Amino acid sequence: MSRIRPGGWLLAVPMSLLALATIYPMVFTVNVAMKTRREYILDRFSLADAVRWENIATAWSSVGLGRYLVNSVVVVVASVVLLLLVGSMAGFALGQLRFRGSSALFLGCLAALFAPFQVIMVPLARIMADAGLVDTYPGLVLAYVAQFLPFTIFLMTSYYRTIPTEIIDAARIDGNSVYGVYRRIMLPLGAPALLSVGILNALFCWNDVLISLLLMPSAEHRTLMVGVTSLRGQYSADIPTFASGVLIAAIPVLVIYLFLQRQIADGVAAGSTKG
Amino acid sequence: MPNGESLTSVRPVEAGRTDRAPQRRPLPPGGASRRRRGGRRRERLAPYILLAPAVLIIVLLRLWPLVLGVNFSFTGDGDRDGTVVGLDNYRELFADPLFRGALRNVGLLVLLLPVAVAIPGLLATFIYLRVPGHRLYRSAYFFPAVLSPVIVGAIFNLLLAFDGPLNAVLGGVGIGPTDWLGDPDVAMFVVVGVHVWATFGMGLVVFLAGFATLDASLLDAARVDGASLPQTIRHVIVPSLSRTIQFVFVTTMIGMLTSMFGLLYVMTSGGPEGSTYLPEYYIWIQQGQMNRPALASAASTVLFLVMLVVGLLQISLLRRAVREV
């Protein structure tokens, strides 16, 4: 039942067209990736006449996207695990425990949100270089953790605040230490929030290009998104292979979006309503 | 937690502490109770120990570089590395046509901001009011928001190429080809358009979360009173969602200032003729390509000031909104 009466259908037309406009570029790319070069030059929009994997194989092996993909997976997994661990510890302390200086520490974490990466990137690059962490996995992982930690703490703190303190008290009476409460109760109870925040952080790290460009200069350590940027020069004449490379980089995100769309949206929404 | 362990073994518990658990007293002094009391102290330190890694990372890798960067912007590059040069970097910055162009583009973004907020706002309103098909739109609209700017940029490079599909379609209906990314008068609008295309889903999700808190009886009352859709939006929805609207304003602005790098890098590399520079791209070029870190730091400081103004504006707007309520 529409709450917008008579005009409702009139609005549905442009809104459907817009929905088409947000989906079509990806569909177009998938279709082009399946075409031969000749097919693409003759007609850009026609459906590929067969599902072909050759272009994808070319992009995978000759550009080295396979290697970049492994780099990305390693860095993203390590970053997300660290973010969730450090972020949930801090969120539990700030959201559930009472101690001197807690609000000052919470505000300090929030203040970091106002210093985006572009503002600190020059000195950060220097700090990383001095520590010998440029062009290493730990360096990039640390940079990602530092970048997305304030947001993670913010969300985990707001989530843990909603858990009644009676639960902790009961667990303490049962003889648990604070750490025991964290490990046996807060981590499992925090699972829905950890899932949402974890997926969001994984997307942020996976999609990043600036931090990776800055801290991973050598070709062998390149992450997938940086690898994709190098496709353009190499395959400007071979559009189907170019589209295949883009598709390889997009597939993990497509899969995550298909299955976990709600958790992603919940994470974004939680960041806004708890503010 | 090795840290907690060593702390408790070195420093004994202070006297005069009251024990809450009475059955503890009969325990003999020595090993067991010592460990217990040590454990108590550890418990009191627990919040700080839990927070230590987070604080360490944020202070060392977020707040310290901020201080360092501001400091750095007053020193020289190259031969003058490390020497204090006062405001030289800032003078050079504001004399550089590329940076001035970047600031002009920031002005353009500010002008386009209301449009970038109104689009998701209106769409969320229609979805909330259950336009036919309302269940399907969110999934479609939110989709580009999860894609990397690099992927979005690459796809649009393909679509917008001079001999690409869009010009082919336009040619089919008799409109001459446009060099979307090669014409300095057009390119910035195209990049901003692609950015809005890719990110309006974020704002939409935030607006829908705001609508979830809206009192539906207000809408029913408006309908009973015979209010038209524009009237309902203006007198019921906008006032009720003022906090959400402000939040989307600020986050959209921050997004425009800090997450267009990938698009610029892939689509235009700042060109044609430097027309698509933004401060973040300028910082990257000076730091990464021109080896001018001190100049880049000065640009960072200017960008930080711009963002601070946005943040303060937000706070003052919020205050005013609260006073009105």
mmCIF file with all atom_site columns, C-alpha atoms in Angstrom, chain A residues 1-5 8-9 11-12 14-16 18-19 21-23 25-26 28-29 32 40 44-45 86 89-90 92-94 97 99-101 105 108-109 111-116 118-128 142 145-150 153 172 176-179 182 203 207-210 213-214 225 228-229 232 239 242-243 246 249-250 253-254 257 261-262 264-265 268-269 271-273 275, chain B residues 1 42-43 45-51 53-55 57-58 60-66 68-69 72 81 123 126-132 137-151 154-159 163-166 168-169 197 200 202 205-206 209-210 213 216 219-220 223 229 243 247 254 257-259 261-262 265-269 280 283-284 287 293-294 296-297 300 303-304 307 311:
data_model
loop_
_atom_site.group_PDB
_atom_site.id
_atom_site.type_symbol
_atom_site.label_atom_id
_atom_site.label_alt_id
_atom_site.label_comp_id
_atom_site.label_asym_id
_atom_site.label_entity_id
_atom_site.label_seq_id
_atom_site.pdbx_PDB_ins_code
_atom_site.Cartn_x
_atom_site.Cartn_y
_atom_site.Cartn_z
_atom_site.occupancy
_atom_site.B_iso_or_equiv
_atom_site.pdbx_formal_charge
_atom_site.auth_seq_id
_atom_site.auth_comp_id
_atom_site.auth_asym_id
_atom_site.auth_atom_id
_atom_site.pdbx_PDB_model_num
ATOM 1   C CA . MET A 1 1   ? 0.000  0.000   0.000   1.00 0.00 ? 1   MET A CA 1
ATOM 2   C CA . SER A 1 2   ? 1.471  3.261   -1.046  1.00 0.00 ? 2   SER A CA 1
ATOM 3   C CA . ARG A 1 3   ? 1.260  6.231   1.234   1.00 0.00 ? 3   ARG A CA 1
ATOM 4   C CA . ILE A 1 4   ? 1.881  8.448   -1.728  1.00 0.00 ? 4   ILE A CA 1
ATOM 5   C CA . ARG A 1 5   ? -1.422 8.484   -3.493  1.00 0.00 ? 5   ARG A CA 1
ATOM 6   C CA . GLY A 1 8   ? 3.020  7.264   -6.583  1.00 0.00 ? 8   GLY A CA 1
ATOM 7   C CA . TRP A 1 9   ? 3.416  5.500   -9.891  1.00 0.00 ? 9   TRP A CA 1
ATOM 8   C CA . LEU A 1 11  ? 7.591  8.637   -8.958  1.00 0.00 ? 11  LEU A CA 1
ATOM 9   C CA . ALA A 1 12  ? 8.227  4.939   -9.404  1.00 0.00 ? 12  ALA A CA 1
ATOM 10  C CA . PRO A 1 14  ? 12.258 7.767   -12.443 1.00 0.00 ? 14  PRO A CA 1
ATOM 11  C CA . MET A 1 15  ? 13.207 5.804   -9.332  1.00 0.00 ? 15  MET A CA 1
ATOM 12  C CA . SER A 1 16  ? 13.311 2.576   -11.299 1.00 0.00 ? 16  SER A CA 1
ATOM 13  C CA . LEU A 1 18  ? 17.798 5.435   -11.345 1.00 0.00 ? 18  LEU A CA 1
ATOM 14  C CA . ALA A 1 19  ? 18.017 1.920   -9.912  1.00 0.00 ? 19  ALA A CA 1
ATOM 15  C CA . ALA A 1 21  ? 21.521 3.456   -13.660 1.00 0.00 ? 21  ALA A CA 1
ATOM 16  C CA . THR A 1 22  ? 23.199 2.320   -10.437 1.00 0.00 ? 22  THR A CA 1
ATOM 17  C CA . ILE A 1 23  ? 23.296 -1.334  -11.452 1.00 0.00 ? 23  ILE A CA 1
ATOM 18  C CA . PRO A 1 25  ? 27.547 -0.037  -15.260 1.00 0.00 ? 25  PRO A CA 1
ATOM 19  C CA . MET A 1 26  ? 28.495 -3.201  -13.354 1.00 0.00 ? 26  MET A CA 1
ATOM 20  C CA . PHE A 1 28  ? 27.928 -3.714  -18.630 1.00 0.00 ? 28  PHE A CA 1
ATOM 21  C CA . THR A 1 29  ? 31.404 -4.477  -17.270 1.00 0.00 ? 29  THR A CA 1
ATOM 22  C CA . VAL A 1 32  ? 32.219 -6.768  -21.765 1.00 0.00 ? 32  VAL A CA 1
ATOM 23  C CA . TYR A 1 40  ? 33.233 -5.420  -28.421 1.00 0.00 ? 40  TYR A CA 1
ATOM 24  C CA . ARG A 1 44  ? 29.413 -2.584  -27.306 1.00 0.00 ? 44  ARG A CA 1
ATOM 25  C CA . PHE A 1 45  ? 25.977 -3.280  -25.908 1.00 0.00 ? 45  PHE A CA 1
ATOM 26  C CA . VAL A 1 86  ? 41.791 -3.756  19.881  1.00 0.00 ? 86  VAL A CA 1
ATOM 27  C CA . MET A 1 89  ? 38.749 -4.294  24.181  1.00 0.00 ? 89  MET A CA 1
ATOM 28  C CA . ALA A 1 90  ? 38.586 -0.512  24.135  1.00 0.00 ? 90  ALA A CA 1
ATOM 29  C CA . PHE A 1 92  ? 34.207 -2.838  26.416  1.00 0.00 ? 92  PHE A CA 1
ATOM 30  C CA . ALA A 1 93  ? 36.310 -0.655  28.732  1.00 0.00 ? 93  ALA A CA 1
ATOM 31  C CA . LEU A 1 94  ? 34.677 2.586   27.587  1.00 0.00 ? 94  LEU A CA 1
ATOM 32  C CA . LEU A 1 97  ? 33.557 -0.138  32.990  1.00 0.00 ? 97  LEU A CA 1
ATOM 33  C CA . PHE A 1 99  ? 37.074 4.425   35.746  1.00 0.00 ? 99  PHE A CA 1
ATOM 34  C CA . ARG A 1 100 ? 38.774 7.767   36.042  1.00 0.00 ? 100 ARG A CA 1
ATOM 35  C CA . GLY A 1 101 ? 39.421 9.504   32.735  1.00 0.00 ? 101 GLY A CA 1
ATOM 36  C CA . LEU A 1 105 ? 39.781 8.945   26.575  1.00 0.00 ? 105 LEU A CA 1
ATOM 37  C CA . GLY A 1 108 ? 40.330 11.617  22.460  1.00 0.00 ? 108 GLY A CA 1
ATOM 38  C CA . CYS A 1 109 ? 39.365 8.683   20.241  1.00 0.00 ? 109 CYS A CA 1
ATOM 39  C CA . ALA A 1 111 ? 38.947 13.657  18.041  1.00 0.00 ? 111 ALA A CA 1
ATOM 40  C CA . ALA A 1 112 ? 41.059 11.405  15.835  1.00 0.00 ? 112 ALA A CA 1
ATOM 41  C CA . LEU A 1 113 ? 38.041 11.072  13.525  1.00 0.00 ? 113 LEU A CA 1
ATOM 42  C CA . PHE A 1 114 ? 38.532 14.693  12.535  1.00 0.00 ? 114 PHE A CA 1
ATOM 43  C CA . ALA A 1 115 ? 42.053 14.138  11.263  1.00 0.00 ? 115 ALA A CA 1
ATOM 44  C CA . PRO A 1 116 ? 41.585 12.300  7.973   1.00 0.00 ? 116 PRO A CA 1
ATOM 45  C CA . GLN A 1 118 ? 45.274 13.141  3.889   1.00 0.00 ? 118 GLN A CA 1
ATOM 46  C CA . VAL A 1 119 ? 46.066 15.475  6.762   1.00 0.00 ? 119 VAL A CA 1
ATOM 47  C CA . ILE A 1 120 ? 48.544 13.152  8.465   1.00 0.00 ? 120 ILE A CA 1
ATOM 48  C CA . MET A 1 121 ? 49.914 11.250  5.499   1.00 0.00 ? 121 MET A CA 1
ATOM 49  C CA . VAL A 1 122 ? 53.209 13.091  5.053   1.00 0.00 ? 122 VAL A CA 1
ATOM 50  C CA . PRO A 1 123 ? 54.434 12.712  8.663   1.00 0.00 ? 123 PRO A CA 1
ATOM 51  C CA . LEU A 1 124 ? 52.979 9.196   8.839   1.00 0.00 ? 124 LEU A CA 1
ATOM 52  C CA . ALA A 1 125 ? 55.020 8.170   5.799   1.00 0.00 ? 125 ALA A CA 1
ATOM 53  C CA . ARG A 1 126 ? 58.095 9.541   7.527   1.00 0.00 ? 126 ARG A CA 1
ATOM 54  C CA . ILE A 1 127 ? 57.342 7.731   10.809  1.00 0.00 ? 127 ILE A CA 1
ATOM 55  C CA . MET A 1 128 ? 56.834 4.493   8.899   1.00 0.00 ? 128 MET A CA 1
ATOM 56  C CA . LEU A 1 142 ? 49.284 -0.795  11.229  1.00 0.00 ? 142 LEU A CA 1
ATOM 57  C CA . VAL A 1 145 ? 44.343 -0.184  12.011  1.00 0.00 ? 145 VAL A CA 1
ATOM 58  C CA . ALA A 1 146 ? 45.257 3.391   12.959  1.00 0.00 ? 146 ALA A CA 1
ATOM 59  C CA . GLN A 1 147 ? 42.993 4.743   10.229  1.00 0.00 ? 147 GLN A CA 1
ATOM 60  C CA . PHE A 1 148 ? 39.829 2.806   11.087  1.00 0.00 ? 148 PHE A CA 1
ATOM 61  C CA . LEU A 1 149 ? 40.291 2.292   14.841  1.00 0.00 ? 149 LEU A CA 1
ATOM 62  C CA . PRO A 1 150 ? 38.508 5.461   16.052  1.00 0.00 ? 150 PRO A CA 1
ATOM 63  C CA . ILE A 1 153 ? 35.941 2.042   18.979  1.00 0.00 ? 153 ILE A CA 1
ATOM 64  C CA . ARG A 1 172 ? 31.841 -11.233 38.444  1.00 0.00 ? 172 ARG A CA 1
ATOM 65  C CA . ASN A 1 176 ? 35.255 -14.104 36.550  1.00 0.00 ? 176 ASN A CA 1
ATOM 66  C CA . SER A 1 177 ? 38.003 -11.491 36.328  1.00 0.00 ? 177 SER A CA 1
ATOM 67  C CA . VAL A 1 178 ? 37.457 -8.452  34.114  1.00 0.00 ? 178 VAL A CA 1
ATOM 68  C CA . TYR A 1 179 ? 39.411 -10.224 31.401  1.00 0.00 ? 179 TYR A CA 1
ATOM 69  C CA . TYR A 1 182 ? 35.629 -9.749  28.241  1.00 0.00 ? 182 TYR A CA 1
ATOM 70  C CA . LEU A 1 203 ? 35.430 -3.089  2.772   1.00 0.00 ? 203 LEU A CA 1
ATOM 71  C CA . ASN A 1 207 ? 38.809 -0.586  -1.308  1.00 0.00 ? 207 ASN A CA 1
ATOM 72  C CA . ASP A 1 208 ? 41.627 1.691   -0.186  1.00 0.00 ? 208 ASP A CA 1
ATOM 73  C CA . VAL A 1 209 ? 44.102 2.927   -2.744  1.00 0.00 ? 209 VAL A CA 1
ATOM 74  C CA . LEU A 1 210 ? 45.778 6.010   -1.243  1.00 0.00 ? 210 LEU A CA 1
ATOM 75  C CA . LEU A 1 213 ? 50.011 3.581   -2.803  1.00 0.00 ? 213 LEU A CA 1
ATOM 76  C CA . LEU A 1 214 ? 51.865 5.566   -0.163  1.00 0.00 ? 214 LEU A CA 1
ATOM 77  C CA . MET A 1 225 ? 43.186 -1.935  -6.004  1.00 0.00 ? 225 MET A CA 1
ATOM 78  C CA . VAL A 1 228 ? 43.806 -2.383  -11.005 1.00 0.00 ? 228 VAL A CA 1
ATOM 79  C CA . THR A 1 229 ? 44.976 1.185   -11.562 1.00 0.00 ? 229 THR A CA 1
ATOM 80  C CA . ARG A 1 232 ? 44.534 1.131   -17.721 1.00 0.00 ? 232 ARG A CA 1
ATOM 81  C CA . ILE A 1 239 ? 38.849 -3.306  -23.344 1.00 0.00 ? 239 ILE A CA 1
ATOM 82  C CA . PHE A 1 242 ? 40.595 -4.386  -18.890 1.00 0.00 ? 242 PHE A CA 1
ATOM 83  C CA . ALA A 1 243 ? 36.991 -5.083  -17.889 1.00 0.00 ? 243 ALA A CA 1
ATOM 84  C CA . VAL A 1 246 ? 38.046 -4.722  -12.947 1.00 0.00 ? 246 VAL A CA 1
ATOM 85  C CA . ALA A 1 249 ? 38.757 -6.866  -8.199  1.00 0.00 ? 249 ALA A CA 1
ATOM 86  C CA . ALA A 1 250 ? 35.006 -6.358  -7.783  1.00 0.00 ? 250 ALA A CA 1
ATOM 87  C CA . VAL A 1 253 ? 32.798 -7.151  -2.895  1.00 0.00 ? 253 VAL A CA 1
ATOM 88  C CA . LEU A 1 254 ? 29.899 -8.302  -5.088  1.00 0.00 ? 254 LEU A CA 1
ATOM 89  C CA . TYR A 1 257 ? 27.168 -7.362  -0.909  1.00 0.00 ? 257 TYR A CA 1
ATOM 90  C CA . GLN A 1 261 ? 24.030 -6.249  2.520   1.00 0.00 ? 261 GLN A CA 1
ATOM 91  C CA . ARG A 1 262 ? 21.941 -5.844  5.660   1.00 0.00 ? 262 ARG A CA 1
ATOM 92  C CA . ILE A 1 264 ? 26.756 -3.346  5.925   1.00 0.00 ? 264 ILE A CA 1
ATOM 93  C CA . ALA A 1 265 ? 23.760 -1.022  5.950   1.00 0.00 ? 265 ALA A CA 1
ATOM 94  C CA . VAL A 1 268 ? 26.506 2.585   8.377   1.00 0.00 ? 268 VAL A CA 1
ATOM 95  C CA . ALA A 1 269 ? 23.193 3.352   10.065  1.00 0.00 ? 269 ALA A CA 1
ATOM 96  C CA . GLY A 1 271 ? 27.398 5.123   12.915  1.00 0.00 ? 271 GLY A CA 1
ATOM 97  C CA . SER A 1 272 ? 24.814 7.811   12.241  1.00 0.00 ? 272 SER A CA 1
ATOM 98  C CA . THR A 1 273 ? 22.120 7.235   14.843  1.00 0.00 ? 273 THR A CA 1
ATOM 99  C CA . GLY A 1 275 ? 26.242 9.992   17.181  1.00 0.00 ? 275 GLY A CA 1
ATOM 100 C CA . MET B 2 1   ? 48.475 -9.657  29.819  1.00 0.00 ? 1   MET B CA 1
ATOM 101 C CA . ARG B 2 42  ? 45.090 -5.860  38.258  1.00 0.00 ? 42  ARG B CA 1
ATOM 102 C CA . GLU B 2 43  ? 41.327 -5.621  38.150  1.00 0.00 ? 43  GLU B CA 1
ATOM 103 C CA . LEU B 2 45  ? 44.017 -1.367  36.253  1.00 0.00 ? 45  LEU B CA 1
ATOM 104 C CA . ALA B 2 46  ? 42.028 -3.511  33.844  1.00 0.00 ? 46  ALA B CA 1
ATOM 105 C CA . PRO B 2 47  ? 40.264 -0.663  31.985  1.00 0.00 ? 47  PRO B CA 1
ATOM 106 C CA . TYR B 2 48  ? 43.579 1.010   31.313  1.00 0.00 ? 48  TYR B CA 1
ATOM 107 C CA . ILE B 2 49  ? 45.205 -2.207  30.185  1.00 0.00 ? 49  ILE B CA 1
ATOM 108 C CA . LEU B 2 50  ? 42.261 -2.924  27.874  1.00 0.00 ? 50  LEU B CA 1
ATOM 109 C CA . LEU B 2 51  ? 42.564 0.559   26.411  1.00 0.00 ? 51  LEU B CA 1
ATOM 110 C CA . PRO B 2 53  ? 46.776 -0.768  22.665  1.00 0.00 ? 53  PRO B CA 1
ATOM 111 C CA . ALA B 2 54  ? 44.072 1.493   21.254  1.00 0.00 ? 54  ALA B CA 1
ATOM 112 C CA . VAL B 2 55  ? 45.459 4.618   22.908  1.00 0.00 ? 55  VAL B CA 1
ATOM 113 C CA . ILE B 2 57  ? 48.001 3.321   18.208  1.00 0.00 ? 57  ILE B CA 1
ATOM 114 C CA . ILE B 2 58  ? 45.820 6.426   18.058  1.00 0.00 ? 58  ILE B CA 1
ATOM 115 C CA . LEU B 2 60  ? 51.357 7.425   17.893  1.00 0.00 ? 60  LEU B CA 1
ATOM 116 C CA . LEU B 2 61  ? 49.849 7.086   14.433  1.00 0.00 ? 61  LEU B CA 1
ATOM 117 C CA . ARG B 2 62  ? 47.012 9.628   14.375  1.00 0.00 ? 62  ARG B CA 1
ATOM 118 C CA . LEU B 2 63  ? 47.504 12.477  16.837  1.00 0.00 ? 63  LEU B CA 1
ATOM 119 C CA . TRP B 2 64  ? 51.311 12.672  16.910  1.00 0.00 ? 64  TRP B CA 1
ATOM 120 C CA . PRO B 2 65  ? 51.595 12.873  13.083  1.00 0.00 ? 65  PRO B CA 1
ATOM 121 C CA . LEU B 2 66  ? 49.066 15.713  13.170  1.00 0.00 ? 66  LEU B CA 1
ATOM 122 C CA . LEU B 2 68  ? 54.377 16.688  13.479  1.00 0.00 ? 68  LEU B CA 1
ATOM 123 C CA . GLY B 2 69  ? 52.757 17.714  10.199  1.00 0.00 ? 69  GLY B CA 1
ATOM 124 C CA . PHE B 2 72  ? 56.793 20.247  9.394   1.00 0.00 ? 72  PHE B CA 1
ATOM 125 C CA . ASP B 2 81  ? 65.356 20.297  4.840   1.00 0.00 ? 81  ASP B CA 1
ATOM 126 C CA . LEU B 2 123 ? 14.782 9.233   -2.442  1.00 0.00 ? 123 LEU B CA 1
ATOM 127 C CA . PHE B 2 126 ? 9.809  8.330   -1.263  1.00 0.00 ? 126 PHE B CA 1
ATOM 128 C CA . ILE B 2 127 ? 10.996 4.912   -0.123  1.00 0.00 ? 127 ILE B CA 1
ATOM 129 C CA . TYR B 2 128 ? 9.736  5.612   3.390   1.00 0.00 ? 128 TYR B CA 1
ATOM 130 C CA . LEU B 2 129 ? 6.367  6.694   1.961   1.00 0.00 ? 129 LEU B CA 1
ATOM 131 C CA . ARG B 2 130 ? 6.261  3.388   0.092   1.00 0.00 ? 130 ARG B CA 1
ATOM 132 C CA . VAL B 2 131 ? 6.446  4.364   -3.512  1.00 0.00 ? 131 VAL B CA 1
ATOM 133 C CA . PRO B 2 132 ? 5.485  1.311   -5.600  1.00 0.00 ? 132 PRO B CA 1
ATOM 134 C CA . TYR B 2 137 ? 15.328 0.487   -4.524  1.00 0.00 ? 137 TYR B CA 1
ATOM 135 C CA . ARG B 2 138 ? 17.545 0.411   -1.456  1.00 0.00 ? 138 ARG B CA 1
ATOM 136 C CA . SER B 2 139 ? 19.514 -2.636  -2.588  1.00 0.00 ? 139 SER B CA 1
ATOM 137 C CA . ALA B 2 140 ? 20.150 -1.064  -5.983  1.00 0.00 ? 140 ALA B CA 1
ATOM 138 C CA . TYR B 2 141 ? 20.981 2.434   -4.765  1.00 0.00 ? 141 TYR B CA 1
ATOM 139 C CA . PHE B 2 142 ? 23.315 1.270   -2.012  1.00 0.00 ? 142 PHE B CA 1
ATOM 140 C CA . PHE B 2 143 ? 25.273 -1.036  -4.279  1.00 0.00 ? 143 PHE B CA 1
ATOM 141 C CA . PRO B 2 144 ? 27.829 1.408   -5.799  1.00 0.00 ? 144 PRO B CA 1
ATOM 142 C CA . ALA B 2 145 ? 28.623 2.674   -2.279  1.00 0.00 ? 145 ALA B CA 1
ATOM 143 C CA . VAL B 2 146 ? 30.452 -0.553  -1.435  1.00 0.00 ? 146 VAL B CA 1
ATOM 144 C CA . LEU B 2 147 ? 32.616 -0.467  -4.567  1.00 0.00 ? 147 LEU B CA 1
ATOM 145 C CA . SER B 2 148 ? 36.128 0.948   -4.439  1.00 0.00 ? 148 SER B CA 1
ATOM 146 C CA . PRO B 2 149 ? 36.542 4.361   -6.102  1.00 0.00 ? 149 PRO B CA 1
ATOM 147 C CA . VAL B 2 150 ? 39.185 2.634   -8.205  1.00 0.00 ? 150 VAL B CA 1
ATOM 148 C CA . ILE B 2 151 ? 36.651 0.185   -9.617  1.00 0.00 ? 151 ILE B CA 1
ATOM 149 C CA . ALA B 2 154 ? 37.761 2.271   -14.070 1.00 0.00 ? 154 ALA B CA 1
ATOM 150 C CA . ILE B 2 155 ? 34.197 1.415   -15.099 1.00 0.00 ? 155 ILE B CA 1
ATOM 151 C CA . PHE B 2 156 ? 33.428 5.042   -15.909 1.00 0.00 ? 156 PHE B CA 1
ATOM 152 C CA . ASN B 2 157 ? 36.705 5.410   -17.797 1.00 0.00 ? 157 ASN B CA 1
ATOM 153 C CA . LEU B 2 158 ? 35.335 2.715   -20.017 1.00 0.00 ? 158 LEU B CA 1
ATOM 154 C CA . LEU B 2 159 ? 31.845 4.201   -20.321 1.00 0.00 ? 159 LEU B CA 1
ATOM 155 C CA . ASP B 2 163 ? 35.091 6.582   -28.485 1.00 0.00 ? 163 ASP B CA 1
ATOM 156 C CA . GLY B 2 164 ? 33.153 4.824   -25.736 1.00 0.00 ? 164 GLY B CA 1
ATOM 157 C CA . PRO B 2 165 ? 29.589 3.628   -25.238 1.00 0.00 ? 165 PRO B CA 1
ATOM 158 C CA . LEU B 2 166 ? 28.033 6.843   -23.896 1.00 0.00 ? 166 LEU B CA 1
ATOM 159 C CA . ALA B 2 168 ? 28.023 6.109   -29.135 1.00 0.00 ? 168 ALA B CA 1
ATOM 160 C CA . VAL B 2 169 ? 24.527 6.271   -27.636 1.00 0.00 ? 169 VAL B CA 1
ATOM 161 C CA . TRP B 2 197 ? 26.490 8.388   -8.245  1.00 0.00 ? 197 TRP B CA 1
ATOM 162 C CA . PHE B 2 200 ? 24.431 8.698   -2.558  1.00 0.00 ? 200 PHE B CA 1
ATOM 163 C CA . MET B 2 202 ? 25.402 5.913   1.930   1.00 0.00 ? 202 MET B CA 1
ATOM 164 C CA . VAL B 2 205 ? 20.873 4.406   4.290   1.00 0.00 ? 205 VAL B CA 1
ATOM 165 C CA . VAL B 2 206 ? 21.529 7.068   6.934   1.00 0.00 ? 206 VAL B CA 1
ATOM 166 C CA . ALA B 2 209 ? 17.758 4.984   9.666   1.00 0.00 ? 209 ALA B CA 1
ATOM 167 C CA . GLY B 2 210 ? 16.571 8.472   10.607  1.00 0.00 ? 210 GLY B CA 1
ATOM 168 C CA . THR B 2 213 ? 12.813 7.046   14.421  1.00 0.00 ? 213 THR B CA 1
ATOM 169 C CA . ALA B 2 216 ? 4.370  8.032   11.922  1.00 0.00 ? 216 ALA B CA 1
ATOM 170 C CA . LEU B 2 219 ? 2.453  11.934  8.855   1.00 0.00 ? 219 LEU B CA 1
ATOM 171 C CA . ASP B 2 220 ? -1.043 10.600  9.305   1.00 0.00 ? 220 ASP B CA 1
ATOM 172 C CA . ARG B 2 223 ? -2.502 13.590  5.572   1.00 0.00 ? 223 ARG B CA 1
ATOM 173 C CA . LEU B 2 229 ? 3.687  15.941  -0.503  1.00 0.00 ? 229 LEU B CA 1
ATOM 174 C CA . ARG B 2 243 ? 19.803 15.939  13.148  1.00 0.00 ? 243 ARG B CA 1
ATOM 175 C CA . PHE B 2 247 ? 24.833 14.476  9.911   1.00 0.00 ? 247 PHE B CA 1
ATOM 176 C CA . ILE B 2 254 ? 33.993 15.074  4.496   1.00 0.00 ? 254 ILE B CA 1
ATOM 177 C CA . LEU B 2 257 ? 37.087 16.240  0.615   1.00 0.00 ? 257 LEU B CA 1
ATOM 178 C CA . THR B 2 258 ? 38.741 12.962  1.555   1.00 0.00 ? 258 THR B CA 1
ATOM 179 C CA . SER B 2 259 ? 37.478 10.089  -0.546  1.00 0.00 ? 259 SER B CA 1
ATOM 180 C CA . PHE B 2 261 ? 41.381 10.488  -4.434  1.00 0.00 ? 261 PHE B CA 1
ATOM 181 C CA . GLY B 2 262 ? 40.769 7.099   -6.052  1.00 0.00 ? 262 GLY B CA 1
ATOM 182 C CA . TYR B 2 265 ? 43.811 9.080   -9.632  1.00 0.00 ? 265 TYR B CA 1
ATOM 183 C CA . VAL B 2 266 ? 42.107 6.688   -12.031 1.00 0.00 ? 266 VAL B CA 1
ATOM 184 C CA . MET B 2 267 ? 39.911 8.995   -14.102 1.00 0.00 ? 267 MET B CA 1
ATOM 185 C CA . THR B 2 268 ? 41.821 12.229  -14.703 1.00 0.00 ? 268 THR B CA 1
ATOM 186 C CA . SER B 2 269 ? 45.120 12.300  -12.745 1.00 0.00 ? 269 SER B CA 1
ATOM 187 C CA . GLU B 2 280 ? 44.047 15.674  -1.294  1.00 0.00 ? 280 GLU B CA 1
ATOM 188 C CA . ILE B 2 283 ? 49.101 16.632  -1.272  1.00 0.00 ? 283 ILE B CA 1
ATOM 189 C CA . TRP B 2 284 ? 49.677 13.260  -2.899  1.00 0.00 ? 284 TRP B CA 1
ATOM 190 C CA . GLN B 2 287 ? 54.589 14.177  -1.398  1.00 0.00 ? 287 GLN B CA 1
ATOM 191 C CA . PRO B 2 293 ? 56.927 16.819  1.757   1.00 0.00 ? 293 PRO B CA 1
ATOM 192 C CA . ALA B 2 294 ? 57.062 20.152  3.601   1.00 0.00 ? 294 ALA B CA 1
ATOM 193 C CA . ALA B 2 296 ? 52.574 18.865  1.079   1.00 0.00 ? 296 ALA B CA 1
ATOM 194 C CA . SER B 2 297 ? 52.367 19.315  4.863   1.00 0.00 ? 297 SER B CA 1
ATOM 195 C CA . SER B 2 300 ? 47.553 19.170  4.633   1.00 0.00 ? 300 SER B CA 1
ATOM 196 C CA . LEU B 2 303 ? 42.889 20.968  4.342   1.00 0.00 ? 303 LEU B CA 1
ATOM 197 C CA . PHE B 2 304 ? 42.686 20.281  8.077   1.00 0.00 ? 304 PHE B CA 1
ATOM 198 C CA . MET B 2 307 ? 37.630 20.376  7.709   1.00 0.00 ? 307 MET B CA 1
ATOM 199 C CA . GLY B 2 311 ? 33.121 20.510  11.967  1.00 0.00 ? 311 GLY B CA 1
#
